[in-house]
Short mmCIF file of C-alpha atoms and ligand atoms in Angstrom, two decimals:
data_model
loop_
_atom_site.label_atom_id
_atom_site.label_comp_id
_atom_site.label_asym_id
_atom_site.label_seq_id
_atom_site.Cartn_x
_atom_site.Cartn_y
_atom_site.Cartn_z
CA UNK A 34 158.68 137.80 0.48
CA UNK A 35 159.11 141.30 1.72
CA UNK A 36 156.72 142.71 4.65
CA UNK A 37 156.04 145.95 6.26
CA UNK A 38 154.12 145.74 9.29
CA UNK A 39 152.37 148.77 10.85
CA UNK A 40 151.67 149.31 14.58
CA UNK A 41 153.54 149.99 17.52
CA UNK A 42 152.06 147.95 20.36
CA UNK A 43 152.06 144.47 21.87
CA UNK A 44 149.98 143.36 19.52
CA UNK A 45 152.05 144.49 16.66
CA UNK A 46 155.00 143.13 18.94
CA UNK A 47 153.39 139.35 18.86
CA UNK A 48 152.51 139.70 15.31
CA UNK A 49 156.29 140.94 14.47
CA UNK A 50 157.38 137.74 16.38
CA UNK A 51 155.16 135.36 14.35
CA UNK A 52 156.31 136.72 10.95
CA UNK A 53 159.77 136.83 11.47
CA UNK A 54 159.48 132.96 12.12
CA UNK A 55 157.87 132.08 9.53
CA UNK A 56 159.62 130.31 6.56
CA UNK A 57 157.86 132.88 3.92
CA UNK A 58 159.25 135.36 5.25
CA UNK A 59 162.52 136.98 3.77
CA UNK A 60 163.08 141.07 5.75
CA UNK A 61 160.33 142.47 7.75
CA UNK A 62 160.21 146.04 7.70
CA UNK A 63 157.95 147.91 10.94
CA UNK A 64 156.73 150.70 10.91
CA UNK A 65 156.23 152.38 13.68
CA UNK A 66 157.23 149.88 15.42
CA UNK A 67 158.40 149.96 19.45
CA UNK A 68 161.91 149.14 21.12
CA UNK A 69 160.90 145.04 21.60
CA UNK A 70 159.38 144.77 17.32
CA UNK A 71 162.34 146.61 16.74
CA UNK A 72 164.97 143.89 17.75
CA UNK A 73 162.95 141.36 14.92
CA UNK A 74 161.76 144.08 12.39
CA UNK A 75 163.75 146.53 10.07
CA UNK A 76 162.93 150.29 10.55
CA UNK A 77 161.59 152.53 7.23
CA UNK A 78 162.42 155.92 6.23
CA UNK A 79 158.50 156.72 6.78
CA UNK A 80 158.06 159.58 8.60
CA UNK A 81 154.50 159.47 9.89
CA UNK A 82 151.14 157.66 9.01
CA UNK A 83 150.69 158.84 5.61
CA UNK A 84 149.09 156.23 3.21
CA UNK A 85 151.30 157.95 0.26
CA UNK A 86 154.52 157.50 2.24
CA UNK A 87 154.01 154.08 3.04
CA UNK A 88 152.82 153.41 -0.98
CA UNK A 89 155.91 154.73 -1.62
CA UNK A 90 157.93 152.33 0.51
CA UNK A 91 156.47 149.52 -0.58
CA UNK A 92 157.13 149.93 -3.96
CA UNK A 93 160.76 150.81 -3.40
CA UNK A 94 161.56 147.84 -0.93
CA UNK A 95 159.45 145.10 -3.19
CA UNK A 96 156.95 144.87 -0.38
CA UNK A 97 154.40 141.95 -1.25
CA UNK A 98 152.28 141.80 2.30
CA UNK A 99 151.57 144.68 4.41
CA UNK A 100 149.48 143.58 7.48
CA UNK A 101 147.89 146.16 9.41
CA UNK A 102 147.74 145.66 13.38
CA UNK A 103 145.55 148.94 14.95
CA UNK A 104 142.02 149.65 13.62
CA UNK A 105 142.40 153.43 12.83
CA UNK A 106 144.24 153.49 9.74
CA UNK A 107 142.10 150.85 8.54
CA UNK A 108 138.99 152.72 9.41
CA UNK A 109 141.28 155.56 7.50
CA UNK A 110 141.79 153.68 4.24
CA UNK A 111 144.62 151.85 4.28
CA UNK A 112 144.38 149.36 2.81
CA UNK A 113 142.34 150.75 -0.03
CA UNK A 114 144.59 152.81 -1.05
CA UNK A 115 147.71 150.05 -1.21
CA UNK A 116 145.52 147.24 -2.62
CA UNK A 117 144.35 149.78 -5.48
CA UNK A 118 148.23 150.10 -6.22
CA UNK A 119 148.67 146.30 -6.49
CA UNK A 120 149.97 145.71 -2.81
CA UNK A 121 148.77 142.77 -1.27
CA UNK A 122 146.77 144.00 2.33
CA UNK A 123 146.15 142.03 5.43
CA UNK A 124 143.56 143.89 6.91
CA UNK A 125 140.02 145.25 5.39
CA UNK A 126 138.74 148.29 3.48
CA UNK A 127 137.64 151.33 4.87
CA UNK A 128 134.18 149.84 4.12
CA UNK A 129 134.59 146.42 5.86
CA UNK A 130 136.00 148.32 8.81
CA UNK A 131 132.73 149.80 9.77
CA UNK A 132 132.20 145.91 11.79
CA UNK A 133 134.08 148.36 13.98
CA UNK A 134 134.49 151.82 13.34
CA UNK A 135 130.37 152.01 13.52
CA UNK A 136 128.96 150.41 15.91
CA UNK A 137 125.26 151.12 15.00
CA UNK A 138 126.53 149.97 11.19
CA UNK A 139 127.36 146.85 13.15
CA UNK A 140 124.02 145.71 15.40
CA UNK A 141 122.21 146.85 11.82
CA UNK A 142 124.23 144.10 9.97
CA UNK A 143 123.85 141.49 13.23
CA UNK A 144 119.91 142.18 12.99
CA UNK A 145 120.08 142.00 8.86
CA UNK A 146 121.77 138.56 8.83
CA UNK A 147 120.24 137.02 11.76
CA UNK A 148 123.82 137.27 13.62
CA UNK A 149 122.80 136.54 17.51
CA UNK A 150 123.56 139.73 19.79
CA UNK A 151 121.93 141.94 22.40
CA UNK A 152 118.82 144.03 21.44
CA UNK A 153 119.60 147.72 21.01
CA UNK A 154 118.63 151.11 19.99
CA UNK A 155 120.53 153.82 18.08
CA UNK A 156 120.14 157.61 19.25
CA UNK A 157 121.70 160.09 17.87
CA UNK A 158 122.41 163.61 19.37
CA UNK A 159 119.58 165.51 17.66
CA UNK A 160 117.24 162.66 19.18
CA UNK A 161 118.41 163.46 22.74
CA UNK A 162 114.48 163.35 24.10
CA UNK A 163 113.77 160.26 22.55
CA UNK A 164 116.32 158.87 24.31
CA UNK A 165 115.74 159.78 27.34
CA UNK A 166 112.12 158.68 27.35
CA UNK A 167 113.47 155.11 25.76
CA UNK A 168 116.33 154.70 29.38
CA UNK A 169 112.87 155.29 31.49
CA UNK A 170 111.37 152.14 29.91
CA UNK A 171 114.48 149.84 29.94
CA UNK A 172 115.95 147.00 32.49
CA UNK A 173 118.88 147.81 34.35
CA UNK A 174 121.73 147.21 33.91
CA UNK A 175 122.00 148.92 30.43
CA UNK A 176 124.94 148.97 28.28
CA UNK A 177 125.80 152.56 26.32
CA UNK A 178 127.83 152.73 23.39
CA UNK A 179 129.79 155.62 21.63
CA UNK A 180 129.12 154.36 18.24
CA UNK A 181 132.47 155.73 16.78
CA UNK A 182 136.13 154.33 17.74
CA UNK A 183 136.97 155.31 21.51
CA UNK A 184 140.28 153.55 22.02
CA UNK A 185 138.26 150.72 23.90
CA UNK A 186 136.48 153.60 26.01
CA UNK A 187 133.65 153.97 24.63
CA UNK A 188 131.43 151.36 26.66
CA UNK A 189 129.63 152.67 30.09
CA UNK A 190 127.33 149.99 31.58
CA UNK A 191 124.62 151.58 33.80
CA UNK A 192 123.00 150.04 36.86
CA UNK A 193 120.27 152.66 36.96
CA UNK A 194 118.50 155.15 35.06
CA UNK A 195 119.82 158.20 36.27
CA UNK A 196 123.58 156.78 35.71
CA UNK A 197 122.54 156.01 31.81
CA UNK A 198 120.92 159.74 31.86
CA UNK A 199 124.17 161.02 33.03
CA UNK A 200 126.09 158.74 30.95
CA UNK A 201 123.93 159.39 27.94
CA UNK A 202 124.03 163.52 28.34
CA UNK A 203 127.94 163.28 28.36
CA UNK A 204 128.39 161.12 25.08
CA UNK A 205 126.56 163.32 22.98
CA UNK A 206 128.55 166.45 24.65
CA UNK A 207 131.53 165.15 23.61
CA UNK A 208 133.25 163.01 26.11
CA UNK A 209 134.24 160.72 23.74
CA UNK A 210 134.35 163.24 20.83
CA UNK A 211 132.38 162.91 17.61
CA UNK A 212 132.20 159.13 18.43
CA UNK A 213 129.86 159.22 20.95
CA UNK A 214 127.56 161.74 18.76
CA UNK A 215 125.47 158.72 18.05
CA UNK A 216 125.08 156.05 20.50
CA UNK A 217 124.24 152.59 20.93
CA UNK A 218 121.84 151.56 23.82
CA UNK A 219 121.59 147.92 24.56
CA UNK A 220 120.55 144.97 26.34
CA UNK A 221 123.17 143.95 29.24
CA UNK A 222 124.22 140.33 28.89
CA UNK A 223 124.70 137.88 31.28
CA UNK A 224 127.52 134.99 31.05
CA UNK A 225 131.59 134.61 30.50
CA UNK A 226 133.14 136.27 27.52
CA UNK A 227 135.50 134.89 25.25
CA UNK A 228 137.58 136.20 21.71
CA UNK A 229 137.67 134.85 18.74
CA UNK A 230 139.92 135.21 15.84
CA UNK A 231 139.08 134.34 12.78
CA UNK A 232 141.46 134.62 9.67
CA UNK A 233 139.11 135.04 6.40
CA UNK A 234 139.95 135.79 2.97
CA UNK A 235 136.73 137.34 2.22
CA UNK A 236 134.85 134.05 1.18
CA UNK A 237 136.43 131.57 3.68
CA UNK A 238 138.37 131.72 6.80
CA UNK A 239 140.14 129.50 9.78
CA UNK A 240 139.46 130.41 13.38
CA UNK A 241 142.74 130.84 15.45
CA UNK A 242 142.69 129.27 19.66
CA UNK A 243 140.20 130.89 21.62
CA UNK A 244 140.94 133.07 24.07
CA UNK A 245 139.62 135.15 27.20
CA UNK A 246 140.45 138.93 27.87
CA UNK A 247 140.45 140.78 31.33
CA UNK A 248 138.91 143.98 30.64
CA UNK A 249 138.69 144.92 34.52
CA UNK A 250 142.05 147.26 35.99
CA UNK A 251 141.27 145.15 39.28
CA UNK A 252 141.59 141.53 40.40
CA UNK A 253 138.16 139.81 40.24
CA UNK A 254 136.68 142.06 37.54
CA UNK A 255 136.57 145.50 39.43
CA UNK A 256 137.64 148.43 38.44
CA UNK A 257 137.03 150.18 35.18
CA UNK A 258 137.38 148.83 31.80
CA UNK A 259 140.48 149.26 30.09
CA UNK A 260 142.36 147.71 26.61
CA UNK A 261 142.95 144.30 28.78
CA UNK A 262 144.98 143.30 31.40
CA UNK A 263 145.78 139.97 30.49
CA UNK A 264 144.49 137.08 28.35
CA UNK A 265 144.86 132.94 27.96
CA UNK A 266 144.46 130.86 25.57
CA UNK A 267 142.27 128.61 24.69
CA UNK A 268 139.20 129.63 26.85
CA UNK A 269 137.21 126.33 27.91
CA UNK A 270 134.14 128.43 27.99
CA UNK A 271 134.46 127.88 24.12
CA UNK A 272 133.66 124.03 24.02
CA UNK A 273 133.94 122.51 20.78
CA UNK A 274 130.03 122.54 20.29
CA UNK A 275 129.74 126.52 21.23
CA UNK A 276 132.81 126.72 18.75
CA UNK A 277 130.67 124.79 16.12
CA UNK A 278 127.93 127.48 16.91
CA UNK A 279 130.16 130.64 16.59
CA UNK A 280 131.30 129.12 13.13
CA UNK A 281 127.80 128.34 11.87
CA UNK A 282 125.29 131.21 13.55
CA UNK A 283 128.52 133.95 13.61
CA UNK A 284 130.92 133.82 11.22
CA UNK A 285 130.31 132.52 8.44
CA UNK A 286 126.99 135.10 8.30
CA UNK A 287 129.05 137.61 8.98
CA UNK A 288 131.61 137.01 6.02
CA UNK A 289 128.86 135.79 3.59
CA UNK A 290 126.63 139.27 4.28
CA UNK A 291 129.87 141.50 4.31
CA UNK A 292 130.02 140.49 0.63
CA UNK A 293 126.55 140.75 -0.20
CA UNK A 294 126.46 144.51 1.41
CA UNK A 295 129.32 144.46 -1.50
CA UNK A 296 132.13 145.02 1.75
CA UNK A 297 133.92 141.95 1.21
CA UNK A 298 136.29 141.12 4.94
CA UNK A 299 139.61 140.42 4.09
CA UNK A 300 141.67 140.28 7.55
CA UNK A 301 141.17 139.52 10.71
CA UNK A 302 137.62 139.45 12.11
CA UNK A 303 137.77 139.41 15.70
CA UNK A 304 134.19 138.39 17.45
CA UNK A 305 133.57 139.41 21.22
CA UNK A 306 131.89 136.61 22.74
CA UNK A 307 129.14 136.53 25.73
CA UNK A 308 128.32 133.06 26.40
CA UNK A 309 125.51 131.74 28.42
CA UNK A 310 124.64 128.42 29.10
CA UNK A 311 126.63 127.44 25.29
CA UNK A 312 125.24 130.33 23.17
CA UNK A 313 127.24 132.62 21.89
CA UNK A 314 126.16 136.12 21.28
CA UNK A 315 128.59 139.13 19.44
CA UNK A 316 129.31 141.38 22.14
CA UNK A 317 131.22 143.46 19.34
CA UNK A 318 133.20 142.63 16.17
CA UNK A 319 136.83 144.43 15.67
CA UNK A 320 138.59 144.33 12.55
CA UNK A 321 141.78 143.13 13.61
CA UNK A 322 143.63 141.42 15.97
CA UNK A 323 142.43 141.75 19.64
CA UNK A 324 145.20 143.22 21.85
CA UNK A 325 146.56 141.50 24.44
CA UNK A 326 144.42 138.56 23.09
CA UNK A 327 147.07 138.17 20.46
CA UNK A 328 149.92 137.72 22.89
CA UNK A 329 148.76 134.89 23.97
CA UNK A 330 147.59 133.49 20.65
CA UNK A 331 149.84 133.89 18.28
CA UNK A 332 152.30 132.34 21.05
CA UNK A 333 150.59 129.34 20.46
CA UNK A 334 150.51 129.21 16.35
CA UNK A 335 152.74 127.11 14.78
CA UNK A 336 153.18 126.95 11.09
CA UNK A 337 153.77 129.72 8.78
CA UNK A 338 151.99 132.90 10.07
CA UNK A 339 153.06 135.09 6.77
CA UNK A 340 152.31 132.29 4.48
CA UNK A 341 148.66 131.93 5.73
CA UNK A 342 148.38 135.73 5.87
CA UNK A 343 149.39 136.37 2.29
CA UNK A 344 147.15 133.40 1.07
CA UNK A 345 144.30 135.18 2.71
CA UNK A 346 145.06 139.00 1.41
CA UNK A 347 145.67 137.17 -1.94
CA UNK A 348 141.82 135.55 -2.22
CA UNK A 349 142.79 131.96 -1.32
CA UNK A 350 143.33 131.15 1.92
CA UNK A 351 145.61 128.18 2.77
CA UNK A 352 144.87 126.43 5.74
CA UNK A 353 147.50 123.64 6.03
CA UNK A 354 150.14 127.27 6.80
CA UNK A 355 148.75 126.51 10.37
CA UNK A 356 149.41 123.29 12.50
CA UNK A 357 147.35 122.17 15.02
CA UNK A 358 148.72 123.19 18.57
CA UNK A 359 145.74 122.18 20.79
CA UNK A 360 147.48 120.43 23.08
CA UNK A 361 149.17 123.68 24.53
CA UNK A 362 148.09 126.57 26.59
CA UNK A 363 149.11 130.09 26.69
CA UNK A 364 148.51 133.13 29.40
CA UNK A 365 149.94 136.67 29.16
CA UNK A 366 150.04 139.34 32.17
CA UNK A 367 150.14 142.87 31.41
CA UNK A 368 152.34 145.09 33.70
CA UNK A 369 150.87 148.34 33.36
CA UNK A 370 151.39 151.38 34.91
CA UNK A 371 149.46 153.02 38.04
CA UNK A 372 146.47 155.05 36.77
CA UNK A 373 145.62 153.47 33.64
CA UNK A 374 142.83 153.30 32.12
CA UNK A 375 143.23 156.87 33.46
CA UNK A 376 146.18 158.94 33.81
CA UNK A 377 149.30 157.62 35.08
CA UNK A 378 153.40 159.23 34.71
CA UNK A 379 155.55 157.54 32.49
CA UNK A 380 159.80 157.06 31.59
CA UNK A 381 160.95 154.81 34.17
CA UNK A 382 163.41 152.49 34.05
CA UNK A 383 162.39 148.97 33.63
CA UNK A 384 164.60 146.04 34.88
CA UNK A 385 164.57 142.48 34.70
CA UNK A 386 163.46 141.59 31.32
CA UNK A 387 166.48 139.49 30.33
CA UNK A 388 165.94 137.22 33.42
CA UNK A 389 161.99 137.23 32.90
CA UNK A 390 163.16 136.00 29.48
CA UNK A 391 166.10 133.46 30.67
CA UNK A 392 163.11 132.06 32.85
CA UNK A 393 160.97 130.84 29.62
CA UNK A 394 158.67 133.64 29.15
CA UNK A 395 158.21 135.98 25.74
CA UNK A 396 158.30 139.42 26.78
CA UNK A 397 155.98 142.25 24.40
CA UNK A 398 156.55 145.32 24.36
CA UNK A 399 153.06 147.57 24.61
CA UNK A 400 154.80 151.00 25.97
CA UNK A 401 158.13 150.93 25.98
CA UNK A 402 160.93 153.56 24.59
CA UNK A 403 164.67 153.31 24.94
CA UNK A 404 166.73 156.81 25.62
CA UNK A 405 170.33 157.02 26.46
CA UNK A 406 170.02 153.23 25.25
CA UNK A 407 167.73 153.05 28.76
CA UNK A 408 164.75 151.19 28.49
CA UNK A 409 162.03 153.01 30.15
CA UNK A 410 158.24 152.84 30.21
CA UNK A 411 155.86 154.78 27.87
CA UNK A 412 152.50 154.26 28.01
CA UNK A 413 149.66 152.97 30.11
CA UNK A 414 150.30 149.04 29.16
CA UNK A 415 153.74 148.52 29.64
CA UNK A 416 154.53 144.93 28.60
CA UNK A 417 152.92 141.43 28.38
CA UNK A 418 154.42 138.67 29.82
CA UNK A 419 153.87 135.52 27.77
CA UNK A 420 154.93 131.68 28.69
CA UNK A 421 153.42 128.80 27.28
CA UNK A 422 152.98 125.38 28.81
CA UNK A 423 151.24 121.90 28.55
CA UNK A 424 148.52 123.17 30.93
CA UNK A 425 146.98 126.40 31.52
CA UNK A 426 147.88 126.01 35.38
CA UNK A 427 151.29 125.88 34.88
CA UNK A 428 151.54 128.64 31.82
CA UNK A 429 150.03 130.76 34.75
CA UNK A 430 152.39 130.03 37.02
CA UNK A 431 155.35 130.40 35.31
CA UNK A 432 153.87 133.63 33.71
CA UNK A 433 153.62 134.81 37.23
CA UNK A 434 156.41 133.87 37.84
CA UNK A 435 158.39 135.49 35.24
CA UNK A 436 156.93 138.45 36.21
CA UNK A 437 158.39 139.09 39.54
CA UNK A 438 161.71 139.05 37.87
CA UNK A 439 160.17 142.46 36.52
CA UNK A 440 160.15 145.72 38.15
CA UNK A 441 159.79 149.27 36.89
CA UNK A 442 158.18 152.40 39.38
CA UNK A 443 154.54 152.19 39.24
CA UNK A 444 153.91 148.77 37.84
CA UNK A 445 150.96 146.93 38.39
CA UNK A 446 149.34 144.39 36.93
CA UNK A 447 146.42 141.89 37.61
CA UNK A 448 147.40 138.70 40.29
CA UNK A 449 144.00 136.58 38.44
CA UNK A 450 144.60 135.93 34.88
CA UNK A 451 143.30 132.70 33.92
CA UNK A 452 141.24 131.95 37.16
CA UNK A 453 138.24 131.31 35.73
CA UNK A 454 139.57 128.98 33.53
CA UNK A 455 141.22 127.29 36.74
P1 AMP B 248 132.94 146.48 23.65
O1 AMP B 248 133.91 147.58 23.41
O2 AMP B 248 131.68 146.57 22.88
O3 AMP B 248 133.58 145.12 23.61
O4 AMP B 248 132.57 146.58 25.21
C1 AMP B 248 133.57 146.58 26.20
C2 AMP B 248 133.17 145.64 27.31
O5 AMP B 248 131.92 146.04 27.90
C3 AMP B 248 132.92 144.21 26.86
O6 AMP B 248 134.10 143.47 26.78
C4 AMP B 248 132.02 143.71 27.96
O7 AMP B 248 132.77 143.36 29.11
C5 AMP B 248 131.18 144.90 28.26
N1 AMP B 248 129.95 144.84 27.45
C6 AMP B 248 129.76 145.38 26.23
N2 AMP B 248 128.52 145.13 25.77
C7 AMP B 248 127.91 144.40 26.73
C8 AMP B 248 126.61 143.84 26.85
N3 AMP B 248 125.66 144.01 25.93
N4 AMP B 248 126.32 143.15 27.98
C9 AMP B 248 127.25 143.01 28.95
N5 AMP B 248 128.49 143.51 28.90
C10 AMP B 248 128.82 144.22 27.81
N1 LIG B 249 141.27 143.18 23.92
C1 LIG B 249 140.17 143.80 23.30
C2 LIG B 249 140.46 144.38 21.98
O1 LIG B 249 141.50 144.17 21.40
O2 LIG B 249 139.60 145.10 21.48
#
């Protein structure tokens, strides 16, 4: 079959990879794609993210799976536009997006169908007073929440009342926008986190390798959040028994009362772990893949990714399109550039990628762009530097060292992916 994939980021870049591998598969079209998708993907004639446009490609290039990496378009509509046109969508209506586009929809549905999580109250902007009087009776730390989508920014974790005061005053000004006009005060939880992505089909799903993200800018989880620095797969945090629990207490509620609130999840439902002492809790759903969770994932799946996609947009998921590959572990480094979360400069040459890649690894592309056939870098997460090997130990160190074949101005990236794991 024919596929158009849309994103432009590592993610994107690992799930361009996967499909282009797989036996279903016959031309992959991207869209937007990035310089390292665009080496395995086809480019469109679409000229910007405009549902109509992309309709129209699809049924001019016998498109029969679109699968939708970032969460805004989905949030947007997407897919309900395409999949009332007869295209098959990986990725969920604008309804069953709200697991991530809202936040406060989200700890409603948790507390509706008995889905474990921290305790919480939603404020909105009107309600400032309230609020304020609700931060003077809470434990510290205390986790804020623009309810909205933030780009991953949208969390501020307080160690003391006048920090969520401050904190609280500058959401509903605007620092995050209209997202944070409502907000989300909760209960901080103690433990390790760990991702989990689950493949569903609205009614029944397959859960891909665990994995572990490192939110943190800064070796040994300092530093301010950001979109991830690095992940591995699988996570031991996630025994088989906590797995068992995330299946039993999580997901499965979670797909079963998406299609009772009539919002049926077809995609990827991604479930942000905080485990302590074996018990899960959702520190936040997404609706797609996690980025750079993925990376390391997907690097790990064997079978036939676009096969078991389409049998999941199509109703009827088919499980046997994924072999078992537990005996393997994955890690992926991001090389970012200086500043990020915050503001760093960009459109410097990057070198070393070929021997990075002669060494074993799989190189992403996150923010790259090639002028004057240059390769240079072009956003705040450069690239992710993938290997995989029979132990986690040594897919860390020949991740590492992979990446000192690398070198653009600016780079840095994390020196402790994996450790806790090691
Ligand atoms: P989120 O965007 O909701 O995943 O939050 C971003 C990050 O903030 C998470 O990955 C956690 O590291 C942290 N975080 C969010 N909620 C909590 C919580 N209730 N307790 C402790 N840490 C949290
Ligand atoms: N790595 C976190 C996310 O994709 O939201």
């Amino acid at each position: 079959m024919n596929i158009l994939l849309i994103g432009s980021g590592g993610r994107e870049h690992a799930i361009a990879k996967k499909l282009s591998e797989s036996q279903s598969t016959d031309k992959l079209y991207c869209y937007p794609g990035n310089p390292g998708i665009m080496e395995i993907g086809h480019k469109t004639d679409i000229a910007k993210m405009d549902f109509q446009q992309i309709l129209n490609f699809c049924n001019s290039n016998s498109i029969e799976l679109v699968v939708v990496g970032p969460e805004k378009p989905l949030a947007e509509g997407i897919s309900d536009v395409l999949t009332c046109n007869g295209i098959k969508v990986f990725g969920p209506s604008k309804e069953a997006s709200r697991l991530e586009s809202s936040k406060g929809f989200a700890k409603d549905f948790m507390l509706k169908y008995n889905i474990p999580t921290a305790n919480y109250k939603i404020f909105n902007s009107n309600d400032k007073t309230n609020a304020i009087d609700y931060l003077e009776k809470c434990n510290y730390p205390i986790v804020l929440k623009a309810d909205g989508l933030a780009a991953g920014k949208g969390v501020i974790i307080a160690d003391n009342i006048e920090n969520a005061n401050q904190a609280i005053s500058q959401m509903f000004e605007g620092i995050f926008d209209n997202a944070g006009k409502t907000v989300v005060i909760e209960e901080f939880l103690e433990g390790e986190e760990a991702s989990i992505l689950a493949i569903s089909d609205g009614n029944d799903f397959i859960t891909l390798p665990s994995s572990q993200d490192h939110k943190r800018a800064l070796d040994g989880d300092k530093g301010k959040n950001t979109g991830g620095m690095g992940a591995y797969s699988p996570a031991p945090v996630v025994t088989s028994t906590v797995m068992n629990k995330v299946n039993e207490r999580i997901l499965k509620p979670a797909l079963d009362g998406m299609k009772r609130e009539g919002s049926i999840f077809i995609g990827c439902l991604y479930a942000g772990l905080m485990i302590n002492k074996g018990e899960p809790k959702v520190v936040e759903f997404n609706v797609r893949f996690g980025d750079p969770e993925t990376q390391a994932v997907l690097s790990l799946f064997e079978g036939d990714f676009a096969g078991l996609l389409y049998s999941a947009a199509n109703g009827n998921i088919d499980k046997s399109k994924m072999i078992d590959t537990s005996d393997k572990h994955s890690c992926c480094v991001i090389l970012a550039s200086k500043g990020y979360p915050d503001n760093y400069k960009k459109g410097f040459e990057i070198k070393g990628i070929d021997k990075a890649i002669k060494s074993g690894a799989i190189v992403f592309h996150s923010g790259t762009k090639r002028t004057d056939n240059i390769l240079i870098s072009d956003g705040g997460r450069v690239l992710g530097v993938t290997c995989v090997n029979d132990t986690l130990k040594k897919a860390v160190e020949q991740t590492y060292n992979a990446v000192s074949e690398i070198y653009f101005t600016n780079m840095y990236y994390r020196k402790d992916i994996g450790y806790k794991a090691l």
